[in-house]
JSON list of C-alpha atoms in Angstrom, two decimals:
[
{"chain": "A", "resi": 1, "resn": "MET", "atom": "CA", "xyz": [3.99, -13.05, -8.99]},
{"chain": "A", "resi": 2, "resn": "ASN", "atom": "CA", "xyz": [5.77, -15.75, -10.75]},
{"chain": "A", "resi": 3, "resn": "GLN", "atom": "CA", "xyz": [8.03, -14.29, -13.26]},
{"chain": "A", "resi": 4, "resn": "ARG", "atom": "CA", "xyz": [10.31, -15.83, -15.92]},
{"chain": "A", "resi": 5, "resn": "ASN", "atom": "CA", "xyz": [13.42, -15.13, -13.88]},
{"chain": "A", "resi": 6, "resn": "GLY", "atom": "CA", "xyz": [12.04, -15.86, -10.44]},
{"chain": "A", "resi": 7, "resn": "PHE", "atom": "CA", "xyz": [9.55, -14.50, -7.99]},
{"chain": "A", "resi": 8, "resn": "ASP", "atom": "CA", "xyz": [8.67, -10.73, -8.32]},
{"chain": "A", "resi": 9, "resn": "CYS", "atom": "CA", "xyz": [7.28, -9.84, -4.79]},
{"chain": "A", "resi": 10, "resn": "PRO", "atom": "CA", "xyz": [4.16, -7.42, -4.70]},
{"chain": "A", "resi": 11, "resn": "GLY", "atom": "CA", "xyz": [4.56, -6.76, -1.29]},
{"chain": "A", "resi": 12, "resn": "CYS", "atom": "CA", "xyz": [6.12, -3.44, -1.20]},
{"chain": "A", "resi": 13, "resn": "ALA", "atom": "CA", "xyz": [7.47, -0.60, -3.49]},
{"chain": "A", "resi": 14, "resn": "TRP", "atom": "CA", "xyz": [11.28, -1.64, -2.99]},
{"chain": "A", "resi": 15, "resn": "PRO", "atom": "CA", "xyz": [12.62, -1.52, -6.64]},
{"chain": "A", "resi": 16, "resn": "GLU", "atom": "CA", "xyz": [14.08, -4.20, -8.45]},
{"chain": "A", "resi": 17, "resn": "GLU", "atom": "CA", "xyz": [17.98, -4.30, -7.87]},
{"chain": "A", "resi": 18, "resn": "PRO", "atom": "CA", "xyz": [20.37, -4.00, -10.82]},
{"chain": "A", "resi": 19, "resn": "GLY", "atom": "CA", "xyz": [22.41, -7.05, -11.65]},
{"chain": "A", "resi": 20, "resn": "GLY", "atom": "CA", "xyz": [21.51, -10.56, -11.11]},
{"chain": "A", "resi": 21, "resn": "ARG", "atom": "CA", "xyz": [18.15, -11.70, -9.96]},
{"chain": "A", "resi": 22, "resn": "LYS", "atom": "CA", "xyz": [17.55, -14.25, -7.26]},
{"chain": "A", "resi": 23, "resn": "ILE", "atom": "CA", "xyz": [14.85, -16.79, -7.44]},
{"chain": "A", "resi": 24, "resn": "ALA", "atom": "CA", "xyz": [13.17, -15.81, -4.17]},
{"chain": "A", "resi": 25, "resn": "GLU", "atom": "CA", "xyz": [13.40, -12.03, -3.60]},
{"chain": "A", "resi": 26, "resn": "PHE", "atom": "CA", "xyz": [10.95, -11.39, -0.91]},
{"chain": "A", "resi": 27, "resn": "CYS", "atom": "CA", "xyz": [11.13, -10.77, 2.96]},
{"chain": "A", "resi": 28, "resn": "GLU", "atom": "CA", "xyz": [8.79, -11.98, 5.62]},
{"chain": "A", "resi": 29, "resn": "ASN", "atom": "CA", "xyz": [6.44, -9.03, 5.21]},
{"chain": "A", "resi": 30, "resn": "GLY", "atom": "CA", "xyz": [5.91, -9.90, 1.35]},
{"chain": "A", "resi": 31, "resn": "ALA", "atom": "CA", "xyz": [5.55, -13.63, 2.16]},
{"chain": "A", "resi": 32, "resn": "LYS", "atom": "CA", "xyz": [2.88, -12.58, 4.63]},
{"chain": "A", "resi": 33, "resn": "ALA", "atom": "CA", "xyz": [1.12, -10.17, 2.50]},
{"chain": "A", "resi": 34, "resn": "VAL", "atom": "CA", "xyz": [0.72, -12.85, -0.38]},
{"chain": "A", "resi": 35, "resn": "ALA", "atom": "CA", "xyz": [-0.17, -15.49, 2.14]},
{"chain": "A", "resi": 36, "resn": "GLU", "atom": "CA", "xyz": [-2.91, -13.29, 3.47]},
{"chain": "A", "resi": 37, "resn": "GLU", "atom": "CA", "xyz": [-4.38, -12.48, 0.16]},
{"chain": "A", "resi": 38, "resn": "ALA", "atom": "CA", "xyz": [-4.40, -16.20, -1.01]},
{"chain": "A", "resi": 39, "resn": "THR", "atom": "CA", "xyz": [-5.80, -17.52, 2.36]},
{"chain": "A", "resi": 40, "resn": "LYS", "atom": "CA", "xyz": [-8.93, -19.86, 2.31]},
{"chain": "A", "resi": 41, "resn": "ARG", "atom": "CA", "xyz": [-9.76, -18.73, 5.93]},
{"chain": "A", "resi": 42, "resn": "VAL", "atom": "CA", "xyz": [-12.82, -16.52, 6.07]},
{"chain": "A", "resi": 43, "resn": "VAL", "atom": "CA", "xyz": [-14.14, -14.28, 8.68]},
{"chain": "A", "resi": 44, "resn": "THR", "atom": "CA", "xyz": [-18.07, -14.58, 9.02]},
{"chain": "A", "resi": 45, "resn": "PRO", "atom": "CA", "xyz": [-20.40, -12.25, 10.83]},
{"chain": "A", "resi": 46, "resn": "GLU", "atom": "CA", "xyz": [-20.12, -14.71, 13.82]},
{"chain": "A", "resi": 47, "resn": "PHE", "atom": "CA", "xyz": [-16.46, -13.52, 14.25]},
{"chain": "A", "resi": 48, "resn": "PHE", "atom": "CA", "xyz": [-17.60, -9.84, 14.80]},
{"chain": "A", "resi": 49, "resn": "ALA", "atom": "CA", "xyz": [-20.50, -11.02, 17.13]},
{"chain": "A", "resi": 50, "resn": "ARG", "atom": "CA", "xyz": [-17.95, -12.85, 19.48]},
{"chain": "A", "resi": 51, "resn": "HIS", "atom": "CA", "xyz": [-15.29, -9.77, 19.17]},
{"chain": "A", "resi": 52, "resn": "SER", "atom": "CA", "xyz": [-16.05, -5.96, 20.13]},
{"chain": "A", "resi": 53, "resn": "ILE", "atom": "CA", "xyz": [-14.22, -3.27, 18.74]},
{"chain": "A", "resi": 54, "resn": "ALA", "atom": "CA", "xyz": [-12.20, -2.79, 21.98]},
{"chain": "A", "resi": 55, "resn": "ASP", "atom": "CA", "xyz": [-11.06, -6.48, 21.84]},
{"chain": "A", "resi": 56, "resn": "LEU", "atom": "CA", "xyz": [-10.05, -6.23, 18.22]},
{"chain": "A", "resi": 57, "resn": "GLU", "atom": "CA", "xyz": [-7.85, -3.11, 19.03]},
{"chain": "A", "resi": 58, "resn": "ALA", "atom": "CA", "xyz": [-6.08, -5.00, 21.66]},
{"chain": "A", "resi": 59, "resn": "ARG", "atom": "CA", "xyz": [-5.14, -7.73, 19.20]},
{"chain": "A", "resi": 60, "resn": "PRO", "atom": "CA", "xyz": [-1.88, -7.98, 17.62]},
{"chain": "A", "resi": 61, "resn": "GLU", "atom": "CA", "xyz": [-1.61, -7.00, 13.65]},
{"chain": "A", "resi": 62, "resn": "TYR", "atom": "CA", "xyz": [-0.44, -10.43, 13.17]},
{"chain": "A", "resi": 63, "resn": "TRP", "atom": "CA", "xyz": [-3.52, -12.26, 14.79]},
{"chain": "A", "resi": 64, "resn": "LEU", "atom": "CA", "xyz": [-5.86, -10.03, 13.05]},
{"chain": "A", "resi": 65, "resn": "SER", "atom": "CA", "xyz": [-4.52, -10.86, 9.50]},
{"chain": "A", "resi": 66, "resn": "GLN", "atom": "CA", "xyz": [-4.48, -14.51, 10.20]},
{"chain": "A", "resi": 67, "resn": "GLN", "atom": "CA", "xyz": [-8.31, -14.58, 10.75]},
{"chain": "A", "resi": 68, "resn": "GLY", "atom": "CA", "xyz": [-9.10, -14.46, 6.99]},
{"chain": "A", "resi": 69, "resn": "ARG", "atom": "CA", "xyz": [-11.00, -12.64, 4.30]},
{"chain": "A", "resi": 70, "resn": "LEU", "atom": "CA", "xyz": [-14.67, -11.15, 4.84]},
{"chain": "A", "resi": 71, "resn": "THR", "atom": "CA", "xyz": [-17.34, -12.96, 3.55]},
{"chain": "A", "resi": 72, "resn": "HIS", "atom": "CA", "xyz": [-20.19, -10.27, 4.19]},
{"chain": "A", "resi": 73, "resn": "PRO", "atom": "CA", "xyz": [-20.25, -6.33, 4.04]},
{"chain": "A", "resi": 74, "resn": "MET", "atom": "CA", "xyz": [-19.97, -5.12, 7.59]},
{"chain": "A", "resi": 75, "resn": "VAL", "atom": "CA", "xyz": [-20.97, -1.88, 9.09]},
{"chain": "A", "resi": 76, "resn": "LEU", "atom": "CA", "xyz": [-20.07, 0.03, 12.27]},
{"chain": "A", "resi": 77, "resn": "ARG", "atom": "CA", "xyz": [-23.08, 2.15, 13.39]},
{"chain": "A", "resi": 78, "resn": "PRO", "atom": "CA", "xyz": [-22.48, 5.46, 15.59]},
{"chain": "A", "resi": 79, "resn": "GLY", "atom": "CA", "xyz": [-22.35, 4.30, 19.27]},
{"chain": "A", "resi": 80, "resn": "ASP", "atom": "CA", "xyz": [-22.18, 0.62, 18.48]},
{"chain": "A", "resi": 81, "resn": "ASP", "atom": "CA", "xyz": [-19.10, -1.58, 19.74]},
{"chain": "A", "resi": 82, "resn": "HIS", "atom": "CA", "xyz": [-19.53, -4.48, 17.11]},
{"chain": "A", "resi": 83, "resn": "TYR", "atom": "CA", "xyz": [-19.39, -4.46, 13.32]},
{"chain": "A", "resi": 84, "resn": "ARG", "atom": "CA", "xyz": [-22.81, -5.70, 12.05]},
{"chain": "A", "resi": 85, "resn": "PRO", "atom": "CA", "xyz": [-23.61, -7.65, 8.90]},
{"chain": "A", "resi": 86, "resn": "ILE", "atom": "CA", "xyz": [-25.60, -5.64, 6.10]},
{"chain": "A", "resi": 87, "resn": "SER", "atom": "CA", "xyz": [-26.83, -6.85, 2.72]},
{"chain": "A", "resi": 88, "resn": "TRP", "atom": "CA", "xyz": [-24.83, -5.67, -0.69]},
{"chain": "A", "resi": 89, "resn": "ALA", "atom": "CA", "xyz": [-27.94, -3.73, -1.51]},
{"chain": "A", "resi": 90, "resn": "ALA", "atom": "CA", "xyz": [-27.85, -1.90, 1.89]},
{"chain": "A", "resi": 91, "resn": "ALA", "atom": "CA", "xyz": [-24.12, -1.11, 1.49]},
{"chain": "A", "resi": 92, "resn": "TYR", "atom": "CA", "xyz": [-24.53, 0.29, -1.70]},
{"chain": "A", "resi": 93, "resn": "GLN", "atom": "CA", "xyz": [-27.47, 2.41, -0.60]},
{"chain": "A", "resi": 94, "resn": "LEU", "atom": "CA", "xyz": [-25.41, 3.62, 2.48]},
{"chain": "A", "resi": 95, "resn": "ILE", "atom": "CA", "xyz": [-22.67, 4.87, 0.07]},
{"chain": "A", "resi": 96, "resn": "ALA", "atom": "CA", "xyz": [-25.23, 6.46, -2.27]},
{"chain": "A", "resi": 97, "resn": "ASP", "atom": "CA", "xyz": [-26.82, 8.36, 0.86]},
{"chain": "A", "resi": 98, "resn": "GLU", "atom": "CA", "xyz": [-23.40, 9.55, 1.84]},
{"chain": "A", "resi": 99, "resn": "LEU", "atom": "CA", "xyz": [-22.58, 10.73, -1.85]},
{"chain": "A", "resi": 100, "resn": "ARG", "atom": "CA", "xyz": [-26.01, 12.57, -2.15]},
{"chain": "A", "resi": 101, "resn": "ALA", "atom": "CA", "xyz": [-25.46, 14.27, 1.11]},
{"chain": "A", "resi": 102, "resn": "LEU", "atom": "CA", "xyz": [-22.36, 16.14, -0.40]},
{"chain": "A", "resi": 103, "resn": "ASP", "atom": "CA", "xyz": [-22.87, 19.86, -1.26]},
{"chain": "A", "resi": 104, "resn": "ASP", "atom": "CA", "xyz": [-20.54, 19.40, -4.23]},
{"chain": "A", "resi": 105, "resn": "PRO", "atom": "CA", "xyz": [-19.38, 16.05, -6.13]},
{"chain": "A", "resi": 106, "resn": "ASN", "atom": "CA", "xyz": [-15.79, 17.42, -5.80]},
{"chain": "A", "resi": 107, "resn": "GLN", "atom": "CA", "xyz": [-16.12, 16.84, -2.09]},
{"chain": "A", "resi": 108, "resn": "ALA", "atom": "CA", "xyz": [-15.60, 13.34, -2.76]},
{"chain": "A", "resi": 109, "resn": "VAL", "atom": "CA", "xyz": [-12.47, 11.48, -3.36]},
{"chain": "A", "resi": 110, "resn": "PHE", "atom": "CA", "xyz": [-12.60, 7.97, -5.12]},
{"chain": "A", "resi": 111, "resn": "TYR", "atom": "CA", "xyz": [-9.50, 5.90, -4.20]},
{"chain": "A", "resi": 112, "resn": "THR", "atom": "CA", "xyz": [-8.50, 2.73, -5.91]},
{"chain": "A", "resi": 113, "resn": "SER", "atom": "CA", "xyz": [-5.87, 0.28, -5.91]},
{"chain": "A", "resi": 114, "resn": "GLY", "atom": "CA", "xyz": [-2.64, 0.16, -7.88]},
{"chain": "A", "resi": 115, "resn": "ARG", "atom": "CA", "xyz": [-3.39, -3.42, -8.69]},
{"chain": "A", "resi": 116, "resn": "THR", "atom": "CA", "xyz": [-6.98, -2.99, -9.89]},
{"chain": "A", "resi": 117, "resn": "SER", "atom": "CA", "xyz": [-7.38, -4.42, -13.45]},
{"chain": "A", "resi": 118, "resn": "ASN", "atom": "CA", "xyz": [-7.89, -2.02, -16.39]},
{"chain": "A", "resi": 119, "resn": "GLU", "atom": "CA", "xyz": [-11.54, -3.18, -16.74]},
{"chain": "A", "resi": 120, "resn": "ALA", "atom": "CA", "xyz": [-12.60, -2.61, -13.06]},
{"chain": "A", "resi": 121, "resn": "ALA", "atom": "CA", "xyz": [-10.48, 0.88, -13.07]},
{"chain": "A", "resi": 122, "resn": "PHE", "atom": "CA", "xyz": [-12.48, 1.89, -16.09]},
{"chain": "A", "resi": 123, "resn": "LEU", "atom": "CA", "xyz": [-15.77, 1.03, -14.72]},
{"chain": "A", "resi": 124, "resn": "TYR", "atom": "CA", "xyz": [-14.79, 2.67, -11.28]},
{"chain": "A", "resi": 125, "resn": "GLN", "atom": "CA", "xyz": [-13.51, 6.00, -12.96]},
{"chain": "A", "resi": 126, "resn": "LEU", "atom": "CA", "xyz": [-16.76, 6.23, -15.02]},
{"chain": "A", "resi": 127, "resn": "MET", "atom": "CA", "xyz": [-18.81, 6.17, -12.01]},
{"chain": "A", "resi": 128, "resn": "ALA", "atom": "CA", "xyz": [-16.72, 8.90, -10.34]},
{"chain": "A", "resi": 129, "resn": "ARG", "atom": "CA", "xyz": [-17.07, 11.10, -13.51]},
{"chain": "A", "resi": 130, "resn": "SER", "atom": "CA", "xyz": [-20.83, 10.31, -13.87]},
{"chain": "A", "resi": 131, "resn": "PHE", "atom": "CA", "xyz": [-21.24, 11.46, -10.30]},
{"chain": "A", "resi": 132, "resn": "GLY", "atom": "CA", "xyz": [-19.41, 14.80, -11.22]},
{"chain": "A", "resi": 133, "resn": "THR", "atom": "CA", "xyz": [-15.74, 14.71, -10.29]},
{"chain": "A", "resi": 134, "resn": "ASN", "atom": "CA", "xyz": [-12.33, 13.69, -11.42]},
{"chain": "A", "resi": 135, "resn": "ASN", "atom": "CA", "xyz": [-10.90, 13.14, -7.80]},
{"chain": "A", "resi": 136, "resn": "LEU", "atom": "CA", "xyz": [-9.52, 9.79, -8.78]},
{"chain": "A", "resi": 137, "resn": "PRO", "atom": "CA", "xyz": [-6.18, 9.45, -7.02]},
{"chain": "A", "resi": 138, "resn": "ASP", "atom": "CA", "xyz": [-4.73, 5.97, -6.58]},
{"chain": "A", "resi": 139, "resn": "CYS", "atom": "CA", "xyz": [-3.11, 4.25, -3.62]},
{"chain": "A", "resi": 140, "resn": "SER", "atom": "CA", "xyz": [0.13, 6.11, -4.29]},
{"chain": "A", "resi": 141, "resn": "ASN", "atom": "CA", "xyz": [-1.45, 9.17, -3.36]},
{"chain": "A", "resi": 142, "resn": "MET", "atom": "CA", "xyz": [-2.02, 7.88, 0.21]},
{"chain": "A", "resi": 143, "resn": "CYS", "atom": "CA", "xyz": [1.24, 6.12, 0.39]},
{"chain": "A", "resi": 144, "resn": "HIS", "atom": "CA", "xyz": [3.69, 8.93, -1.11]},
{"chain": "A", "resi": 145, "resn": "GLU", "atom": "CA", "xyz": [1.77, 12.25, -1.18]},
{"chain": "A", "resi": 146, "resn": "SER", "atom": "CA", "xyz": [3.74, 13.35, 2.07]},
{"chain": "A", "resi": 147, "resn": "SER", "atom": "CA", "xyz": [7.17, 12.52, 0.42]},
{"chain": "A", "resi": 148, "resn": "GLY", "atom": "CA", "xyz": [6.28, 13.84, -2.75]},
{"chain": "A", "resi": 149, "resn": "ALA", "atom": "CA", "xyz": [5.42, 17.07, -1.47]},
{"chain": "A", "resi": 150, "resn": "ALA", "atom": "CA", "xyz": [8.59, 17.20, 0.74]},
{"chain": "A", "resi": 151, "resn": "LEU", "atom": "CA", "xyz": [10.86, 16.33, -2.32]},
{"chain": "A", "resi": 152, "resn": "SER", "atom": "CA", "xyz": [9.40, 18.92, -4.33]},
{"chain": "A", "resi": 153, "resn": "GLU", "atom": "CA", "xyz": [10.02, 21.49, -1.89]},
{"chain": "A", "resi": 154, "resn": "THR", "atom": "CA", "xyz": [13.70, 20.59, -1.22]},
{"chain": "A", "resi": 155, "resn": "ILE", "atom": "CA", "xyz": [14.86, 19.34, -4.54]},
{"chain": "A", "resi": 156, "resn": "GLY", "atom": "CA", "xyz": [12.41, 20.43, -7.24]},
{"chain": "A", "resi": 157, "resn": "ILE", "atom": "CA", "xyz": [10.98, 17.07, -8.22]},
{"chain": "A", "resi": 158, "resn": "GLY", "atom": "CA", "xyz": [8.50, 14.53, -6.33]},
{"chain": "A", "resi": 159, "resn": "LYS", "atom": "CA", "xyz": [10.29, 11.40, -7.08]},
{"chain": "A", "resi": 160, "resn": "GLY", "atom": "CA", "xyz": [13.50, 10.00, -5.52]},
{"chain": "A", "resi": 161, "resn": "SER", "atom": "CA", "xyz": [16.76, 10.84, -7.25]},
{"chain": "A", "resi": 162, "resn": "VAL", "atom": "CA", "xyz": [18.78, 7.80, -6.08]},
{"chain": "A", "resi": 163, "resn": "SER", "atom": "CA", "xyz": [19.04, 4.24, -7.26]},
{"chain": "A", "resi": 164, "resn": "VAL", "atom": "CA", "xyz": [19.55, 1.01, -5.29]},
{"chain": "A", "resi": 165, "resn": "ALA", "atom": "CA", "xyz": [23.29, 1.14, -6.11]},
{"chain": "A", "resi": 166, "resn": "ASP", "atom": "CA", "xyz": [23.39, 4.65, -4.54]},
{"chain": "A", "resi": 167, "resn": "VAL", "atom": "CA", "xyz": [21.96, 3.24, -1.38]},
{"chain": "A", "resi": 168, "resn": "VAL", "atom": "CA", "xyz": [24.65, 0.51, -1.38]},
{"chain": "A", "resi": 169, "resn": "ASN", "atom": "CA", "xyz": [27.32, 2.90, -1.88]},
{"chain": "A", "resi": 170, "resn": "ALA", "atom": "CA", "xyz": [26.20, 5.59, 0.61]},
{"chain": "A", "resi": 171, "resn": "ASP", "atom": "CA", "xyz": [28.53, 6.81, 3.09]},
{"chain": "A", "resi": 172, "resn": "LEU", "atom": "CA", "xyz": [25.66, 7.91, 5.36]},
{"chain": "A", "resi": 173, "resn": "ILE", "atom": "CA", "xyz": [21.89, 7.19, 5.17]},
{"chain": "A", "resi": 174, "resn": "VAL", "atom": "CA", "xyz": [19.61, 9.40, 7.22]},
{"chain": "A", "resi": 175, "resn": "ILE", "atom": "CA", "xyz": [16.20, 8.32, 7.97]},
{"chain": "A", "resi": 176, "resn": "ALA", "atom": "CA", "xyz": [13.59, 10.55, 9.73]},
{"chain": "A", "resi": 177, "resn": "GLY", "atom": "CA", "xyz": [10.11, 9.87, 10.49]},
{"chain": "A", "resi": 178, "resn": "GLN", "atom": "CA", "xyz": [10.06, 6.15, 9.30]},
{"chain": "A", "resi": 179, "resn": "ASN", "atom": "CA", "xyz": [11.08, 2.79, 10.43]},
{"chain": "A", "resi": 180, "resn": "PRO", "atom": "CA", "xyz": [11.69, 0.69, 7.34]},
{"chain": "A", "resi": 181, "resn": "ALA", "atom": "CA", "xyz": [12.97, -2.38, 9.19]},
{"chain": "A", "resi": 182, "resn": "PRO", "atom": "CA", "xyz": [9.31, -3.76, 9.71]},
{"chain": "A", "resi": 183, "resn": "THR", "atom": "CA", "xyz": [7.81, -2.17, 6.72]},
{"chain": "A", "resi": 184, "resn": "ILE", "atom": "CA", "xyz": [10.24, -2.39, 3.83]},
{"chain": "A", "resi": 185, "resn": "ARG", "atom": "CA", "xyz": [12.53, -5.20, 5.16]},
{"chain": "A", "resi": 186, "resn": "ALA", "atom": "CA", "xyz": [14.03, -5.74, 1.59]},
{"chain": "A", "resi": 187, "resn": "CYS", "atom": "CA", "xyz": [15.87, -2.38, 1.80]},
{"chain": "A", "resi": 188, "resn": "CYS", "atom": "CA", "xyz": [17.75, -3.60, 5.09]},
{"chain": "A", "resi": 189, "resn": "ARG", "atom": "CA", "xyz": [19.63, -6.12, 3.35]},
{"chain": "A", "resi": 190, "resn": "CYS", "atom": "CA", "xyz": [21.43, -3.42, 1.15]},
{"chain": "A", "resi": 191, "resn": "TRP", "atom": "CA", "xyz": [22.61, -1.71, 4.26]},
{"chain": "A", "resi": 192, "resn": "ARG", "atom": "CA", "xyz": [24.18, -4.83, 5.39]},
{"chain": "A", "resi": 193, "resn": "ARG", "atom": "CA", "xyz": [26.22, -5.33, 1.99]},
{"chain": "A", "resi": 194, "resn": "PRO", "atom": "CA", "xyz": [29.89, -4.14, 1.78]},
{"chain": "A", "resi": 195, "resn": "ARG", "atom": "CA", "xyz": [30.09, -1.29, -0.84]},
{"chain": "A", "resi": 196, "resn": "ALA", "atom": "CA", "xyz": [32.40, -3.30, -3.26]},
{"chain": "A", "resi": 197, "resn": "THR", "atom": "CA", "xyz": [29.36, -5.56, -3.89]},
{"chain": "A", "resi": 198, "resn": "ALA", "atom": "CA", "xyz": [27.32, -2.77, -5.99]},
{"chain": "A", "resi": 199, "resn": "PRO", "atom": "CA", "xyz": [27.39, -3.50, -9.71]},
{"chain": "A", "resi": 200, "resn": "ALA", "atom": "CA", "xyz": [30.03, -1.67, -11.47]},
{"chain": "A", "resi": 201, "resn": "SER", "atom": "CA", "xyz": [27.94, -1.03, -14.41]},
{"chain": "A", "resi": 202, "resn": "SER", "atom": "CA", "xyz": [25.24, 0.77, -12.37]},
{"chain": "A", "resi": 203, "resn": "ARG", "atom": "CA", "xyz": [25.44, 4.52, -12.58]},
{"chain": "A", "resi": 204, "resn": "SER", "atom": "CA", "xyz": [22.84, 7.21, -11.53]},
{"chain": "A", "resi": 205, "resn": "THR", "atom": "CA", "xyz": [22.71, 10.84, -11.94]},
{"chain": "A", "resi": 206, "resn": "ARG", "atom": "CA", "xyz": [23.34, 12.44, -8.44]},
{"chain": "A", "resi": 207, "resn": "CYS", "atom": "CA", "xyz": [21.28, 15.59, -7.78]},
{"chain": "A", "resi": 208, "resn": "PRO", "atom": "CA", "xyz": [23.37, 18.77, -7.48]},
{"chain": "A", "resi": 209, "resn": "LYS", "atom": "CA", "xyz": [23.86, 20.60, -4.37]},
{"chain": "A", "resi": 210, "resn": "ARG", "atom": "CA", "xyz": [21.76, 23.64, -3.97]},
{"chain": "A", "resi": 211, "resn": "ALA", "atom": "CA", "xyz": [23.17, 26.94, -3.02]}
]
C-alpha cells in the first residue's frame, strides 16, 4: 500500500489519475477496506451462537464489518438459523464431497483473488487442474463480466475506451444500473472539478462513432 510517492489505495479499481500524485489518495471506502483487513478484532464461534441469520441480515453493513475476522471455519446447515463451527478437516471434507458429487469436473469453477500471491495462486490452479478443469477465473470475472460483455457487444472490445482525463472533460456522463457514489467514491471528485483542471498533456484515443 505504501508507495514511493504516496499511498496507493487498494480499495477499488479506480485508475491512477495522470499528472501529480497526492500523499493520501483514498476515500472513506478505501480507508474502511484497509482497516477491516488490518483489524485485530476477531469473530469467534460464540458470536454466531448469539446472532442468528435473521439477526445478522437486519444489521447494517458497517456494523458487520466492524466485528472482525473469523477465527474458525463456519458452516450453515440446511434448515439451521445459525452458523456452526467445524474443524478444518471437516471443512475440507465438505468441499471434497461437493466436488466428488459433480458429474463433470468442468461443472466446477475455482475463483481466486486478484491479490493472491503467485505461490498461492500456483498451488490453487494446480489443484483445479488436478481435479480435471481449467475453469480458473479471477475476481475480475465476477466484478466486470457484465460490463465486458456489454462493451464487447456495443464497441467491439470488453475494456473501457476512456481515461480519467476524458471523464473530467466530458460534457455529459450517463450512468445506468450503478451508483458509484457509495462504491467508487474516488471517481466523484473528478465530476466536481472544472474541466480546466484536466492535465493538458493527457490525451486518449476516442472511440469512433458507429454507423
